[in-house]
Amino acid sequence: MAWTRKDLLTMRELDPGEIQLLVETAASLEEIATRDIKKVPALRGKTVVNLFYEASTRTRTSFEIAGKWLSADVINFSASGSSAGKGESFLDTAKTIGAMSPDVVVVRHSSAGAAALLARELTCSIVNAGDGAHEHPTQALLDLLTIREKKGHFDGLSVAIVGDVAHSRVARSNIHAMKKLGMTVTVAGPPTLIPPNVQELGVKVSYRLDDAIRDVDVIMMLRLQHERMAGGLIPSLREYSRYWGLTLDKLSAQARPDVLIMHPGPVNRGVELSPEVADGPYSVILDQVTKGVAVRMGVLFLLAGSRGGSPA
Amino acid sequence: MTMTTSAVFARAGGTIVIRGGRVLDPSTALDATQDVLIVDGAIRELGPALPAPDGASVIDATGKVVCPGFIDMHVHLREPGLEYKETVATGTRAAAAGGFTAVCCMANTSPVNDNRSITDYILAKARTEGAVRVYPIGAVTRGLEGKALAELAELAEAGCVAFSDDGKPVMNAALYRRAMEYTLPFGAPVVSHAEDLHLAEGGAMNEGVVSTELGLPAASAAAEDVMVARDILLAELTGAHLHIAHISTAGAIRLVREARARGVHVTCEVTPHHLVLTDEQVRTYDPNVKMSPPLRTRRDTDALGEALADGTIDCIATDHAPHALSDKEGEFDRAAFGIVGLETAVPVLLDRLVRPGVLSLSTLVARLTTGPARLLNLPGGSLARGRPGDLSILDVDRELTIDPTRFLSRSRNTPFGGWSVTGGPWMTIVNGHVVWQAQ
Amino acid sequence: MNRPAQHFREKAQVLDEAALDRALTRIAHEILERNAGASDLAFVGIRTRGVTIAQRLTAKIAAIDGTTLPVGALDITLYRDDLDMRGAPVVRGTDIPFSIKDKTVVLVDDVLFTGRTIRAALDALIDLGRPKMIQLASFIDRGHRELPIRPDYVGKNLPTSRRESVAVRLREHDGEDRVVIEEPEDV
């Protein structure tokens, strides 16, 4: 299995072999983080542009570290403090950046489809670092890498994805990837936060937290955006946290003893996760962050490491 | 060949003989190979081997289909105010190139067509620069703001053939009821862009499994159905003629059928794109498949096709909504709603509905002629003696590739670019003059 | 190597199983002799067959003087200078579970050709720490060097033409122990 795509836009379009290759490559690169000298020359002379139209410290930093450890030149371009703030259209900004001949553009944007749009317009490789409520493939990959390390395999595992599934690109990427790898996925949350017809993606739906987390291998809690209350989707944070917040009591009553608790971060402590759970023995939230760098190294390497190449 | 269009209405009506075509006129149930004689801009006679009067032009239409001029009752000409998208001159040329001889233009110009001076301006433009007939539709409320009625009587007197706030539906049911009552004496329908703005808020596409996968904000079919139901009840209450614009859901079709069975005066139109495209097309995130109402599901397109065939849907209208490239490129959720339709409607419908047998040619022609003419009380849409000398002549065997760069419209925002289709307009005649002919 | 094997056919056998084993035994003795014993020695094989040869050599050394020496695996994909000329690269990971600091590292590869792989391997090794010394064991030296690199231990010097290829076939990967020269099939 070899990587042949120009871009990484969605998990939906990947086949299981491609997902495995991305995970394996990331796993191979994890050791770099343990070195004294955390730098390999693989992407020397390559330019990676982080084009971030949404505030994101962790994802941008993760890509930045990944690029730098691979010796790429990493340039950060965020919407504030750039021409994007002066009313230049996304497309114009993108074309301007494209004219500077980057090898990879990592894009984060609040509009679904923004990464695909960029991929059509630019000849360089595009990595989708989150487009609206659509997809966030590198987050799914780091989740998979974390699960693989802890569980050793994917096939047959069961996962509950809990919370604001409707607005979550993390949920969408994970649903596609996990289904392709033979995992069973249940999405759970109040009905107003479950997207319409989501069963057609091959997932189960649960409206009760206890049912959703019972005996699953992995519980993935999603971040609740505070603006969901203004939209009338939930009555209050208090009520949400009472019925959908994961506490130690609920965990010990329902969950397997070897369950993994994941969260894409940043965590609303006391809302979707109680502090004891977030910091507890089941939590692999910091592992996810560590694995994020390896995943992004793997993605950048596969996209930029062989550009312009033909099999020799 | 496009004529200098200013000649059409500045000159006296033309005299012309169309020979040897298959003449299809649903208004008189005529389908026969005949000649058509237009004298001084009006239909004079139909029959075999008609003598050509002195000075008459003679057109050989052998192998072509000669129909009453098509009427598109839902077009945005954008003038005044948004001339960078379209003008009366470019929009009516596009209409002529699409086989249309008359268009109704919506009120959302800048300023809004909510008073007589704007109506007069549009009609004056149409007389001097128009290639086809233009019938303005007046606003229901001032500034399309949904707060106070526009001067509806004066708009009717000035020539508005219907009233609509189109893309800005009147959410205040009481005000809409008053509009329906107030317009009763004018014999002009109130046209509803049926969309509950709260249910549709933020929606960029149809709500369903596709929107769930794409992560795009979506509006459910219920946003349309709820409003269709409300407006039907108001029409029932007031006795007004309600016309549902661009009906797009199976649910709305059901509501219209039920209302008609009860005797409510409700008519409706459908667009070509809602008939032949579904929300699956949005997977490309191409802003040229973004419109309001959004593309629906296969279940809806099936229901629309059936309703168009059985007459539940009275007419086909394009909702021609020209936008400049800058409004229709970039992020899907930020792009403008709407697509151009005048130059693609007839070829797309001939190829995708008539050729596969979903719709008969005569039904298609009826929905483009008698349908809109009757519900708006327009003089056209028929080849009966004395009617306007407007003809749409089709070449149903013509193979063409839709090329937006060759549109006569000022805008190019179409999802049909690159489609290869069989069948299309061949010649358009208005007021006895040829205003467009296929290359 | 990264060449698709189906495009090559066998031209001649260079070493059979017994000769291959004798060459390994000889190299093991040379390593012990040169380093005056096995103290502070560590082996690093270049993936894939270099790792296997390194394991065979340490087994020989263990049989000769009873010392068990560590073996690491080095993936040099991230250090290649020809990524742009190759197809999609596959990273298999570096796995060196010991410190190479102040060790004498014997770097092991199956075939020494242009020297570019060894250049990349040296960079990769040095990024992992500062060994006291690095020695190079190449099982086959087929010439055509493009860089100033010379092996310390050689199983067999094998003059070849550039268009030929040398395959070190090992039981662990190929089900047999022998070395063959291959040539492109389209001639």
CSV table of N, CA and C in Angstrom, one decimal, chain A residues 12 90-91 109-113 116-117 120 133-134 172 176 195-198 200-201, chain B residues 207-209 211-217 283-287 329-334:
chain,number,residue,atom,x,y,z
A,12,ARG,N,-13.9,10.0,4.8
A,12,ARG,CA,-14.9,9.3,4.0
A,12,ARG,C,-14.3,8.8,2.8
A,90,PHE,N,-11.5,34.4,1.0
A,90,PHE,CA,-10.8,33.2,1.3
A,90,PHE,C,-10.0,32.7,0.0
A,91,LEU,N,-10.8,32.8,-1.1
A,91,LEU,CA,-10.2,32.3,-2.3
A,91,LEU,C,-9.0,33.1,-2.8
A,109,HIS,N,-10.9,26.1,8.7
A,109,HIS,CA,-11.9,27.1,8.3
A,109,HIS,C,-13.3,26.7,8.8
A,110,SER,N,-14.1,27.7,9.1
A,110,SER,CA,-15.4,27.5,9.7
A,110,SER,C,-16.4,27.0,8.6
A,111,SER,N,-16.1,27.1,7.4
A,111,SER,CA,-17.0,26.6,6.3
A,111,SER,C,-16.7,25.2,5.9
A,112,ALA,N,-17.8,24.3,6.0
A,112,ALA,CA,-17.6,23.0,5.4
A,112,ALA,C,-17.3,23.1,3.9
A,113,GLY,N,-16.4,22.3,3.5
A,113,GLY,CA,-16.0,22.3,2.1
A,113,GLY,C,-14.8,23.2,1.8
A,116,ALA,N,-11.8,21.3,0.5
A,116,ALA,CA,-12.0,20.8,-0.9
A,116,ALA,C,-11.9,21.9,-1.9
A,117,LEU,N,-12.4,23.1,-1.5
A,117,LEU,CA,-12.3,24.2,-2.4
A,117,LEU,C,-10.9,24.6,-2.7
A,120,ARG,N,-9.1,22.2,-5.0
A,120,ARG,CA,-9.4,22.4,-6.4
A,120,ARG,C,-8.6,23.6,-7.0
A,133,ALA,N,-18.4,21.9,10.2
A,133,ALA,CA,-18.9,20.7,10.9
A,133,ALA,C,-18.7,19.5,10.0
A,134,HIS,N,-17.8,19.6,9.0
A,134,HIS,CA,-17.6,18.5,8.0
A,134,HIS,C,-16.7,17.4,8.5
A,172,ARG,N,-17.8,13.2,12.7
A,172,ARG,CA,-17.9,12.7,11.4
A,172,ARG,C,-16.7,11.9,10.9
A,176,HIS,N,-16.7,7.8,10.0
A,176,HIS,CA,-16.3,7.2,8.7
A,176,HIS,C,-15.1,6.2,8.9
A,195,PRO,N,-27.3,14.7,14.5
A,195,PRO,CA,-27.7,15.1,13.1
A,195,PRO,C,-28.7,14.2,12.5
A,196,PRO,N,-29.6,14.8,11.6
A,196,PRO,CA,-30.6,14.0,11.0
A,196,PRO,C,-30.1,12.9,10.2
A,197,ASN,N,-30.8,11.8,10.2
A,197,ASN,CA,-30.5,10.6,9.3
A,197,ASN,C,-29.1,10.0,9.6
A,198,VAL,N,-28.5,10.3,10.8
A,198,VAL,CA,-27.2,9.8,11.0
A,198,VAL,C,-27.1,8.3,11.0
A,200,GLU,N,-28.0,6.5,8.8
A,200,GLU,CA,-27.7,6.0,7.5
A,200,GLU,C,-26.2,5.9,7.3
A,201,LEU,N,-25.4,6.5,8.2
A,201,LEU,CA,-24.0,6.4,8.1
A,201,LEU,C,-23.5,5.1,8.8
B,207,GLU,N,-31.9,19.6,4.5
B,207,GLU,CA,-31.6,18.7,5.6
B,207,GLU,C,-31.8,17.3,5.3
B,208,GLY,N,-30.8,16.5,5.6
B,208,GLY,CA,-31.0,15.0,5.4
B,208,GLY,C,-29.6,14.4,5.6
B,209,VAL,N,-29.5,13.1,5.1
B,209,VAL,CA,-28.3,12.4,5.3
B,209,VAL,C,-27.1,13.1,4.6
B,211,SER,N,-26.7,16.4,4.1
B,211,SER,CA,-26.2,17.5,4.9
B,211,SER,C,-25.5,17.0,6.1
B,212,THR,N,-25.9,15.9,6.7
B,212,THR,CA,-25.3,15.4,7.8
B,212,THR,C,-23.8,15.0,7.5
B,213,GLU,N,-23.7,14.3,6.4
B,213,GLU,CA,-22.3,14.0,6.0
B,213,GLU,C,-21.4,15.2,5.7
B,214,LEU,N,-22.0,16.1,5.0
B,214,LEU,CA,-21.2,17.3,4.5
B,214,LEU,C,-21.0,18.3,5.6
B,215,GLY,N,-21.7,18.2,6.7
B,215,GLY,CA,-21.5,19.1,7.8
B,215,GLY,C,-22.0,20.5,7.5
B,216,LEU,N,-22.9,20.7,6.5
B,216,LEU,CA,-23.3,22.0,6.1
B,216,LEU,C,-24.6,22.3,6.9
B,217,PRO,N,-24.8,23.6,7.3
B,217,PRO,CA,-26.0,24.0,7.9
B,217,PRO,C,-27.2,23.7,6.9
B,283,ARG,N,-22.5,17.5,-2.8
B,283,ARG,CA,-21.3,16.9,-2.4
B,283,ARG,C,-20.0,17.6,-3.0
B,284,THR,N,-20.2,18.2,-4.1
B,284,THR,CA,-19.0,18.9,-4.7
B,284,THR,C,-18.8,20.3,-4.0
B,285,TYR,N,-19.7,20.7,-3.2
B,285,TYR,CA,-19.6,22.0,-2.5
B,285,TYR,C,-19.5,23.1,-3.6
B,286,ASP,N,-20.0,22.9,-4.8
B,286,ASP,CA,-20.0,23.9,-5.8
B,286,ASP,C,-21.2,24.9,-5.5
B,287,PRO,N,-20.8,26.2,-5.3
B,287,PRO,CA,-21.9,27.1,-5.0
B,287,PRO,C,-23.0,27.2,-6.1
B,329,GLU,N,-18.5,32.1,-5.8
B,329,GLU,CA,-17.4,31.3,-5.7
B,329,GLU,C,-17.0,31.3,-4.2
B,330,GLY,N,-16.1,30.4,-3.9
B,330,GLY,CA,-15.6,30.4,-2.5
B,330,GLY,C,-16.5,29.5,-1.7
B,331,GLU,N,-16.6,29.8,-0.4
B,331,GLU,CA,-17.2,28.9,0.6
B,331,GLU,C,-18.7,28.7,0.3
B,332,PHE,N,-19.1,27.5,0.3
B,332,PHE,CA,-20.5,27.2,0.0
B,332,PHE,C,-21.5,27.9,0.9
B,333,ASP,N,-21.2,27.8,2.2
B,333,ASP,CA,-22.2,28.4,3.1
B,333,ASP,C,-22.3,29.9,3.1
B,334,ARG,N,-21.3,30.5,2.4
B,334,ARG,CA,-21.3,32.0,2.3
B,334,ARG,C,-21.7,32.5,1.0
